[in-house]
C-alpha positions in Angstrom: 19.3 3.8 57.5 16.8 1.2 58.9 17.2 -1.9 61.0 15.5 -5.2 59.9 11.9 -5.5 61.1 12.7 -8.7 63.0 15.8 -7.3 64.8 14.4 -6.0 68.1 17.7 -5.9 69.8 19.3 -3.8 67.0 16.3 -1.6 66.9 16.7 -0.8 70.6 20.4 0.0 70.0 19.4 2.2 67.1 16.8 4.1 69.2 19.3 5.0 71.9 19.5 8.7 72.7 23.0 9.9 72.3 24.8 12.9 73.9 28.0 14.2 72.2 30.3 16.6 74.0 33.3 18.1 72.1 32.5 19.3 68.6 35.9 20.3 67.4 37.9 19.2 64.3 37.3 15.5 65.1 34.1 15.6 67.1 32.0 17.5 64.7 32.2 15.0 61.8 31.9 12.1 64.2 28.7 13.6 65.6 27.5 14.3 62.1 27.8 10.6 61.2 25.7 9.6 64.2 23.0 12.1 63.2 23.1 10.8 59.6 22.6 7.3 60.9 19.3 8.4 62.5 20.3 8.9 66.1 18.8 11.6 68.3 21.8 13.7 69.4 22.1 16.1 72.3 25.1 18.4 71.7 27.2 20.5 74.0 29.5 23.4 73.2 27.8 24.1 69.9 29.7 27.0 68.3 29.4 28.8 65.0 31.5 26.1 63.2 29.4 23.3 64.7 26.0 25.0 64.1 25.4 22.8 61.0 24.9 19.8 63.4 21.8 21.6 64.7 20.7 22.2 61.2 21.0 18.4 60.6 18.7 17.7 63.5 20.9 17.7 66.6 19.8 19.5 69.8 22.0 22.1 71.4 22.3 21.8 75.2 23.3 24.3 77.8 25.5 22.0 79.9 27.1 18.6 80.1 24.7 17.8 82.9 21.8 18.5 80.5 23.3 16.3 77.9 23.6 13.4 80.4 20.1 13.8 81.7 18.7 13.6 78.2 20.9 10.7 76.9 21.3 7.0 77.2 24.9 7.1 76.0 27.2 10.1 76.5 30.2 10.4 74.2 33.2 12.7 74.9 35.7 13.9 72.3 37.9 16.4 74.2 41.5 17.7 74.0 43.2 16.4 77.2 42.8 14.7 80.6 41.9 17.9 82.5 39.2 18.6 80.0 37.6 15.2 80.4 37.9 15.5 84.2 36.1 18.9 84.2 33.3 17.8 81.8 32.7 14.6 83.8 33.0 15.8 87.4 32.9 19.6 87.3 29.9 21.9 88.1 27.0 20.9 85.9 29.1 18.1 84.6 28.1 14.7 83.2 28.2 12.9 86.6 25.5 15.2 87.9 23.1 14.2 85.1 23.7 10.4 85.2 21.2 7.9 86.3 21.5 4.1 86.7 22.2 2.1 83.5 23.6 4.9 81.3 26.9 4.6 79.4 29.8 7.1 79.2 32.2 6.7 76.3 35.4 8.8 76.3 36.8 8.9 72.8 39.5 11.5 73.7 43.2 10.6 73.9 44.1 10.9 77.6 46.0 9.3 80.4 45.3 5.6 81.0 45.8 6.1 84.7 43.2 8.9 84.9 40.9 6.8 82.7 40.7 4.0 85.2 40.0 6.5 88.0 37.2 8.2 85.9 35.7 4.8 85.1 35.7 3.8 88.8 33.9 7.0 89.8 31.3 6.5 87.0 30.8 2.9 88.0 29.9 4.0 91.5 26.9 5.7 89.9 25.8 2.4 88.5 26.8 3.4 84.9 29.1 1.8 82.4 32.3 3.4 81.1 34.3 2.7 77.9 37.5 4.4 76.8 37.6 4.5 73.0 40.3 6.7 71.5 40.7 6.9 67.8 43.3 7.0 65.1 42.9 8.4 61.5 42.9 12.1 62.0 40.5 14.6 60.6 40.3 12.7 57.3 39.3 9.5 59.0 36.7 11.4 61.1 35.2 12.9 58.0 35.2 9.7 56.1 33.9 7.5 59.0 37.0 5.3 58.6 38.6 5.8 62.1 40.3 3.0 63.9 38.7 2.8 67.3 40.5 1.2 70.2 38.2 0.3 73.1 38.7 -0.6 76.7 35.8 -1.9 78.8 33.5 -4.8 79.4 32.4 -7.0 76.5 28.6 -6.4 77.2 29.1 -2.7 77.3 31.1 -2.8 74.0 28.4 -4.9 72.3 25.7 -2.5 73.4 27.2 0.5 71.7 29.0 -1.2 68.8 26.5 0.2 66.2 27.6 3.7 67.3 31.2 2.9 66.7 30.3 1.4 63.3 28.8 4.8 62.3 32.1 6.5 63.0 34.9 4.0 62.1 35.9 0.9 60.3 38.6 -0.9 62.4 36.9 -1.3 65.8 38.7 -3.4 68.4 37.9 -4.2 72.0 41.5 -4.3 73.3 40.8 -5.2 76.9 39.5 -3.8 80.2 39.0 -0.1 80.9 42.2 1.8 80.1 43.3 -0.7 77.4 42.0 1.6 74.7 44.1 4.5 75.9 47.1 2.2 76.2 46.6 1.1 72.6 46.3 4.7 71.5 49.6 5.6 73.3 51.3 2.7 71.5 49.9 4.0 68.2 51.2 7.5 68.9 54.6 6.2 69.8 54.9 4.3 66.5 53.5 7.2 64.5 56.0 9.7 66.1 59.0 7.5 65.6 58.0 6.7 62.0 57.6 10.4 61.2 61.0 11.0 62.7 62.5 8.1 60.6 60.9 9.4 57.4 62.2 12.9 58.2 65.7 11.6 58.6 65.7 9.5 55.5 64.3 12.2 53.2 66.5 14.9 54.7 69.6 12.7 54.2 68.6 12.0 50.6 68.0 15.7 49.9 71.3 16.9 51.6 73.2 14.2 49.6 71.9 15.8 46.4 69.2 13.3 45.4 65.7 14.3 44.5 63.7 13.5 47.7 60.5 13.0 45.6 62.2 10.3 43.5 63.7 8.7 46.5 60.3 8.5 48.2 58.9 7.0 45.0 61.6 4.4 44.9 61.4 3.2 48.5 57.6 3.2 48.5 57.9 -0.2 46.8 60.1 -1.7 49.4 60.1 -2.6 53.1 60.3 1.0 54.1 56.8 1.7 52.6 54.2 3.0 55.1 51.3 5.3 55.2 53.5 7.9 56.9 56.0 7.7 54.1 53.2 8.0 51.6 51.2 10.8 53.2 53.6 12.7 55.5 56.7 12.2 53.3 54.8 14.0 50.5 53.9 16.8 53.0 57.6 17.2 53.8 58.6 17.4 50.2 55.7 19.7 49.1 56.0 21.8 52.3 52.3 21.5 53.1 52.1 21.5 56.8 48.5 22.6 57.3 47.3 20.6 60.3 45.6 17.2 60.0 46.9 16.4 63.5 48.8 19.2 65.2 52.2 19.0 66.8 50.8 20.3 70.1 48.3 17.4 70.3 51.0 14.8 69.5 53.1 16.4 72.2 50.3 15.8 74.7 50.0 12.2 73.6 53.7 11.6 74.0 53.7 13.2 77.4 51.1 10.6 78.4 53.4 7.9 76.9 56.4 9.1 78.9 54.5 9.6 82.1 53.0 6.1 81.8 56.4 4.7 81.0 57.9 6.2 84.2 55.1 4.7 86.3 56.0 1.3 84.7 59.8 1.9 85.2 60.1 1.6 81.4 62.7 3.4 79.3 61.4 4.8 75.9 64.6 6.6 74.7 63.5 7.0 71.1 60.1 8.3 72.2 61.8 10.8 74.4 63.9 12.0 71.5 60.9 12.4 69.2 59.3 14.5 72.0 62.4 16.7 72.1 62.0 17.3 68.4 58.3 18.2 68.8 59.4 20.5 71.6 61.9 22.2 69.3 59.2 22.7 66.7 56.9 24.2 69.3 59.6 26.5 70.5 60.0 27.7 67.0 56.3 28.6 66.8 55.3 25.5 64.8 53.1 23.8 67.4 49.9 24.3 65.4 51.4 22.8 62.3 50.8 19.2 61.2 53.0 16.7 63.1 54.8 15.9 59.9 56.4 19.3 60.5 58.7 17.5 63.0 61.1 17.5 60.0 61.6 21.2 60.6 63.5 20.5 63.8 65.9 18.2 61.9 66.2 20.7 59.0 67.2 23.4 61.5 70.1 21.3 62.8 71.1 20.4 59.2 70.8 24.0 57.9 69.0 22.4 55.0 65.4 22.0 53.9 64.1 19.0 52.0 63.6 19.9 48.4 65.4 23.2 48.6 
């Protein structure tokens, strides 16, 4: 990948040194796309599974502080709010390695309230902060087709847009800091409720004696059609619940939704019900299955499995 010879501004963006912290199921392919795009990457928490990133040209670092010291832009892709807090502000954390003018991008899915606090603390170090959670799961991360929902200042967004473009397709600056996390919560609410709706519909069809695969095929052409009916409906019928996005992670996101709703004095009754179904699955030992396995909680109550 090369920038046009007369594009000085884009060449400067291309030459930014990038730090990437969090090399799990999502982070590893995202970091890989940045390396493939020609960026110099400092990596933290390199393990056996993420060692190929070093083979591609990435540089393993010994701490988050070391990553921040060596990078112009530091990207986080971590499981939950406490993880981000610890990596940013713990001993040998990112904050200790920052200097004026650097940018921190948190692509984790965490609390909007905590995000605004983190951003304020990073701003006090004369650095920029963007929250940029993603949707699209492992498949989207591998294909570089993630939807990226960003909160922050326009000038900070414009500066790092080429990095987002290396990892995703639908990239939206939603609003100020915290707006990206708010958009992700809205996404997770809608996804959870749609999984629940598809589960109920297919379970009803199966229990009533119809072929759920044929029912799914029939309604895919109507108003009920959705990616979740297409992808997760098939998982439910085929009983393929290997994780693309785990129930335990969706529980975390819905916890953030319900906590945020309480702070807004907002009732989200259907969201609360979806969380209880996820909780039921987790109690049955299914927390590490794909979130489409929410159907198992309903199947337990119905004493009937789809397709059986």
